[in-house]
């Protein structure tokens, strides 16, 4: 048995060599990379299915060069403080698995699942660590049972508070990583005539209570055009920026920019 449940009937899914099957014989084939697609097509037909190949490759290459390693270390520190002996962790919006695999290696948690709506991202993630179970699924319809997880990790991804509350056990934690006001400020200044600072994210105080927030702020130095372009194209700015503004970025030979994050730890309200 796995912790995945069938998106059709909500019964537990059993993993076989090439597929996942429930007792009602609903069957979901594994991709050759190892992940399973549990995203119901009729539920997602009106949406673009997550990050495209360019965005995923850019993020993989950028993160692989260590620019966010300090953030990764701090996330692992937080996880190590709150984990239990037999901890279960769901990384919701896991992308290409950079942080998921780091946590597996540094925190000693063996029961880890990664969820993302992008097949492109999970094709990369599944190659990094075969022991982590990955599935294409929406954060707003998680393929997990109620009260089934100790830690939910949500890094720069949509936050489905109702679903997180449903699957998180009463003693569990939600760990969110969000960009703060000055994140990538110098990058924005290099592109836009009127750059704006990030606004605070909307919280759900009815379902979750913030118990701790760790702020992380430092500068990164990008010394070549490839890293600058990868940083730009791994963000939503790439799809919202005019050709003229993009040309400004392409002329840069190097860039020093601020990265500014908060790692927020939440508990379910009432527990």
Short mmCIF file of C-alpha atoms in Angstrom, two decimals:
data_model
loop_
_atom_site.label_atom_id
_atom_site.label_comp_id
_atom_site.label_asym_id
_atom_site.label_seq_id
_atom_site.Cartn_x
_atom_site.Cartn_y
_atom_site.Cartn_z
CA UNK A 1 0.00 0.00 0.00
CA UNK A 2 1.03 3.61 -0.52
CA UNK A 3 -0.35 6.81 0.96
CA UNK A 4 -1.86 7.70 -2.39
CA UNK A 5 -5.60 7.35 -2.69
CA UNK A 6 -7.60 6.85 -5.86
CA UNK A 7 -8.81 10.18 -7.29
CA UNK A 8 -11.96 8.44 -8.55
CA UNK A 9 -13.23 6.59 -5.45
CA UNK A 10 -10.81 7.67 -2.67
CA UNK A 11 -9.77 4.11 -1.80
CA UNK A 12 -6.11 3.37 -1.08
CA UNK A 13 -3.84 2.72 -4.04
CA UNK A 14 -1.52 -0.30 -4.10
CA UNK A 15 1.73 0.07 -5.99
CA UNK A 16 2.57 -2.63 -8.49
CA UNK A 17 5.53 -2.88 -10.84
CA UNK A 18 4.16 -0.56 -13.52
CA UNK A 19 0.96 0.87 -12.07
CA UNK A 20 -1.11 1.86 -9.04
CA UNK A 21 -4.43 0.08 -8.48
CA UNK A 22 -7.29 0.43 -5.98
CA UNK A 23 -9.77 -2.26 -4.83
CA UNK A 24 -12.29 -1.00 -7.38
CA UNK A 25 -9.71 -1.72 -10.10
CA UNK A 26 -9.17 1.88 -11.05
CA UNK A 27 -5.71 1.77 -12.56
CA UNK A 28 -3.06 4.46 -13.00
CA UNK A 29 0.08 3.68 -15.00
CA UNK A 30 3.52 4.79 -13.89
CA UNK A 31 5.45 6.94 -16.31
CA UNK A 32 8.80 5.52 -17.41
CA UNK A 33 10.50 7.99 -15.03
CA UNK A 34 8.54 6.51 -12.09
CA UNK A 35 5.89 9.10 -11.23
CA UNK A 36 2.14 8.48 -11.52
CA UNK A 37 -0.49 10.79 -12.97
CA UNK A 38 -3.41 11.16 -10.54
CA UNK A 39 -4.72 14.40 -12.01
CA UNK A 40 -8.24 13.93 -13.30
CA UNK A 41 -8.30 15.50 -16.76
CA UNK A 42 -11.84 16.81 -16.43
CA UNK A 43 -10.78 18.65 -13.28
CA UNK A 44 -7.94 20.48 -14.99
CA UNK A 45 -9.05 21.06 -18.57
CA UNK A 46 -9.40 24.79 -18.02
CA UNK A 47 -5.86 25.25 -16.71
CA UNK A 48 -2.35 25.17 -18.12
CA UNK A 49 -0.77 22.12 -16.54
CA UNK A 50 1.91 23.74 -14.42
CA UNK A 51 5.39 24.89 -15.33
CA UNK A 52 6.52 24.31 -18.90
CA UNK A 53 9.80 22.74 -20.02
CA UNK A 54 11.70 26.04 -20.21
CA UNK A 55 10.67 27.08 -16.70
CA UNK A 56 11.54 23.69 -15.23
CA UNK A 57 14.92 23.43 -16.97
CA UNK A 58 15.83 26.99 -15.97
CA UNK A 59 14.99 26.31 -12.34
CA UNK A 60 16.88 23.02 -12.33
CA UNK A 61 20.00 24.64 -13.78
CA UNK A 62 19.81 27.70 -11.53
CA UNK A 63 19.24 25.77 -8.31
CA UNK A 64 21.88 23.26 -9.32
CA UNK A 65 24.44 26.06 -9.21
CA UNK A 66 23.78 26.55 -5.50
CA UNK A 67 22.27 30.03 -5.44
CA UNK A 68 19.50 28.98 -3.07
CA UNK A 69 21.54 26.50 -1.04
CA UNK A 70 21.33 28.74 2.03
CA UNK A 71 17.54 28.63 1.80
CA UNK A 72 17.62 24.86 1.39
CA UNK A 73 19.81 24.48 4.49
CA UNK A 74 17.46 26.65 6.56
CA UNK A 75 14.43 24.66 5.40
CA UNK A 76 16.20 21.46 6.49
CA UNK A 77 16.99 23.05 9.87
CA UNK A 78 13.32 23.85 10.36
CA UNK A 79 12.23 20.35 9.32
CA UNK A 80 14.77 18.76 11.67
CA UNK A 81 13.35 20.76 14.58
CA UNK A 82 9.75 19.68 14.06
CA UNK A 83 10.00 16.17 12.60
CA UNK A 84 8.89 13.08 14.50
CA UNK A 85 10.62 9.70 14.63
CA UNK A 86 8.34 8.18 11.97
CA UNK A 87 7.66 11.36 10.06
CA UNK A 88 5.58 11.56 6.89
CA UNK A 89 6.15 14.57 4.64
CA UNK A 90 4.22 15.80 1.61
CA UNK A 91 5.94 18.38 -0.61
CA UNK A 92 3.03 20.13 -2.34
CA UNK A 93 4.17 21.98 -5.44
CA UNK A 94 7.50 20.14 -5.38
CA UNK A 95 8.57 21.15 -8.89
CA UNK A 96 11.67 19.36 -10.12
CA UNK A 97 12.36 17.96 -6.63
CA UNK A 98 15.35 20.09 -5.60
CA UNK A 99 14.14 20.77 -2.05
CA UNK A 100 12.41 17.39 -1.74
CA UNK A 101 15.62 15.47 -2.41
CA UNK A 102 17.62 17.79 -0.14
CA UNK A 103 15.24 17.07 2.74
CA UNK A 104 15.43 13.34 2.07
CA UNK A 105 19.22 13.50 2.25
CA UNK A 106 19.63 15.91 5.17
CA UNK A 107 16.65 15.15 7.44
CA UNK A 108 16.53 11.37 7.40
CA UNK A 109 12.83 11.22 6.49
CA UNK A 110 12.13 8.15 4.39
CA UNK A 111 8.36 8.54 3.92
CA UNK A 112 8.25 11.47 1.47
CA UNK A 113 5.79 12.25 -1.31
CA UNK A 114 5.98 15.01 -3.92
CA UNK A 115 3.00 16.52 -5.70
CA UNK A 116 3.02 18.89 -8.66
CA UNK A 117 0.65 19.72 -11.48
CA UNK A 118 3.50 19.78 -14.01
CA UNK A 119 4.52 16.56 -15.74
CA UNK A 120 7.60 18.36 -17.01
CA UNK A 121 8.74 19.02 -13.45
CA UNK A 122 8.14 15.47 -12.25
CA UNK A 123 10.09 14.00 -15.14
CA UNK A 124 13.15 15.67 -13.59
CA UNK A 125 12.17 15.02 -9.97
CA UNK A 126 11.67 11.28 -10.46
CA UNK A 127 15.19 10.89 -11.83
CA UNK A 128 16.84 12.53 -8.80
CA UNK A 129 15.66 10.07 -6.13
CA UNK A 130 13.67 6.97 -7.07
CA UNK A 131 12.69 6.33 -3.43
CA UNK A 132 10.53 9.48 -3.29
CA UNK A 133 7.02 8.86 -4.61
CA UNK A 134 5.85 11.55 -7.00
CA UNK A 135 2.44 12.16 -8.53
CA UNK A 136 0.92 14.66 -10.91
CA UNK A 137 -1.96 16.12 -8.92
CA UNK A 138 -3.53 19.38 -7.88
CA UNK A 139 -2.93 20.96 -4.47
CA UNK A 140 -6.67 21.62 -4.43
CA UNK A 141 -7.55 17.92 -4.78
CA UNK A 142 -4.78 16.03 -3.03
CA UNK A 143 -4.63 12.24 -3.55
CA UNK A 144 -4.19 11.60 0.18
CA UNK A 145 -6.45 10.51 3.03
CA UNK A 146 -7.52 12.70 5.93
CA UNK A 147 -5.05 13.10 8.83
CA UNK A 148 -2.35 11.20 6.94
CA UNK A 149 0.70 13.50 7.15
CA UNK A 150 2.96 15.06 9.80
CA UNK A 151 4.54 17.85 7.72
CA UNK A 152 3.30 19.63 4.62
CA UNK A 153 5.93 21.60 2.74
CA UNK A 154 4.75 24.36 0.39
CA UNK A 155 7.52 26.33 -1.34
CA UNK A 156 6.59 29.21 -3.69
CA UNK A 157 3.48 27.29 -4.68
CA UNK A 158 -0.30 27.78 -4.49
CA UNK A 159 -1.56 27.20 -0.96
CA UNK A 160 -4.75 25.14 -0.70
CA UNK A 161 -5.46 25.71 3.00
CA UNK A 162 -8.65 23.62 3.11
CA UNK A 163 -6.96 20.60 1.56
CA UNK A 164 -3.87 21.03 3.73
CA UNK A 165 -6.06 21.07 6.83
CA UNK A 166 -7.88 17.93 5.66
CA UNK A 167 -4.77 15.77 5.17
CA UNK A 168 -2.64 17.15 8.04
CA UNK A 169 -2.89 15.29 11.35
CA UNK A 170 -3.76 17.17 14.54
CA UNK A 171 -0.12 17.36 15.69
CA UNK A 172 1.24 18.16 12.25
CA UNK A 173 2.87 21.26 10.78
CA UNK A 174 2.50 23.29 7.62
CA UNK A 175 5.82 24.79 6.49
CA UNK A 176 5.46 27.53 3.87
CA UNK A 177 8.23 29.38 2.06
CA UNK A 178 7.19 32.72 0.59
CA UNK A 179 9.04 35.60 -1.11
CA UNK A 180 9.24 38.79 0.96
CA UNK A 181 9.19 42.42 -0.15
CA UNK A 182 12.74 42.79 -1.50
CA UNK A 183 13.04 39.42 -3.19
CA UNK A 184 14.87 39.84 -6.55
CA UNK A 185 14.62 43.61 -6.18
CA UNK A 186 17.72 44.41 -8.24
CA UNK A 187 16.57 42.05 -10.98
CA UNK A 188 13.28 43.95 -11.19
CA UNK A 189 15.09 47.30 -11.22
CA UNK A 190 17.20 46.15 -14.15
CA UNK A 191 14.11 45.26 -16.17
CA UNK A 192 11.25 47.55 -15.24
CA UNK A 193 10.92 51.34 -15.23
CA UNK A 194 8.63 51.12 -12.20
CA UNK A 195 9.49 47.97 -10.23
CA UNK A 196 7.24 46.92 -7.38
CA UNK A 197 7.96 45.13 -4.15
CA UNK A 198 6.20 41.87 -3.32
CA UNK A 199 3.01 42.16 -1.33
CA UNK A 200 2.38 39.98 1.75
CA UNK A 201 0.60 36.72 1.00
CA UNK A 202 -2.96 36.26 2.19
CA UNK A 203 -3.11 33.93 5.18
CA UNK A 204 -5.98 31.76 6.41
CA UNK A 205 -6.25 32.47 10.14
CA UNK A 206 -9.41 30.37 10.43
CA UNK A 207 -7.61 27.13 9.59
CA UNK A 208 -3.96 27.75 10.48
CA UNK A 209 -2.10 29.62 13.18
CA UNK A 210 1.40 30.97 12.56
CA UNK A 211 3.72 29.83 15.35
CA UNK A 212 7.11 30.86 13.95
CA UNK A 213 8.59 32.72 10.99
CA UNK A 214 12.25 32.61 9.95
CA UNK A 215 13.37 35.48 7.70
CA UNK A 216 16.25 34.91 5.31
CA UNK A 217 17.83 37.72 3.31
CA UNK A 218 21.11 37.72 1.41
CA UNK A 219 22.58 38.67 -1.95
CA UNK A 220 23.55 36.39 -4.79
CA UNK A 221 26.06 37.26 -7.51
CA UNK A 222 25.29 35.98 -10.99
CA UNK A 223 28.44 36.23 -13.06
CA UNK A 224 27.24 35.08 -16.45
CA UNK A 225 24.35 35.56 -18.87
CA UNK A 226 23.12 31.96 -18.56
CA UNK A 227 22.49 32.20 -14.82
CA UNK A 228 20.79 35.59 -15.20
CA UNK A 229 18.54 34.23 -17.94
CA UNK A 230 17.75 31.08 -15.95
CA UNK A 231 16.74 33.13 -12.92
CA UNK A 232 14.47 35.26 -15.07
CA UNK A 233 12.84 32.40 -16.98
CA UNK A 234 12.20 30.28 -13.88
CA UNK A 235 9.95 33.03 -12.50
CA UNK A 236 6.49 34.21 -13.66
CA UNK A 237 8.11 37.52 -14.68
CA UNK A 238 9.28 35.91 -17.90
CA UNK A 239 5.72 35.47 -19.17
CA UNK A 240 4.58 38.92 -18.07
CA UNK A 241 7.47 41.02 -19.39
CA UNK A 242 7.52 42.87 -22.69
CA UNK A 243 10.11 42.12 -25.36
CA UNK A 244 11.61 45.57 -24.82
CA UNK A 245 12.08 45.04 -21.08
CA UNK A 246 13.45 41.54 -21.63
CA UNK A 247 16.09 42.98 -23.96
CA UNK A 248 17.42 45.06 -21.04
CA UNK A 249 18.12 41.88 -19.10
CA UNK A 250 19.79 40.13 -22.02
CA UNK A 251 22.40 42.89 -22.19
CA UNK A 252 23.60 42.29 -18.62
CA UNK A 253 26.95 40.55 -18.18
CA UNK A 254 26.52 40.10 -14.40
CA UNK A 255 23.92 40.82 -11.72
CA UNK A 256 23.93 41.09 -7.95
CA UNK A 257 20.45 40.77 -6.50
CA UNK A 258 18.78 40.34 -3.13
CA UNK A 259 16.92 37.15 -2.24
CA UNK A 260 14.42 37.61 0.56
CA UNK A 261 12.36 34.75 1.99
CA UNK A 262 10.26 33.77 4.96
CA UNK A 263 9.99 30.19 6.19
CA UNK A 264 6.66 30.11 8.04
CA UNK A 265 5.60 27.32 10.41
CA UNK A 266 1.89 26.81 11.06
CA UNK A 267 -0.32 24.57 13.21
CA UNK A 268 -3.95 23.75 12.58
CA UNK A 269 -6.30 26.00 14.49
CA UNK A 270 -7.86 24.29 17.51
CA UNK A 271 -5.00 21.86 18.17
#
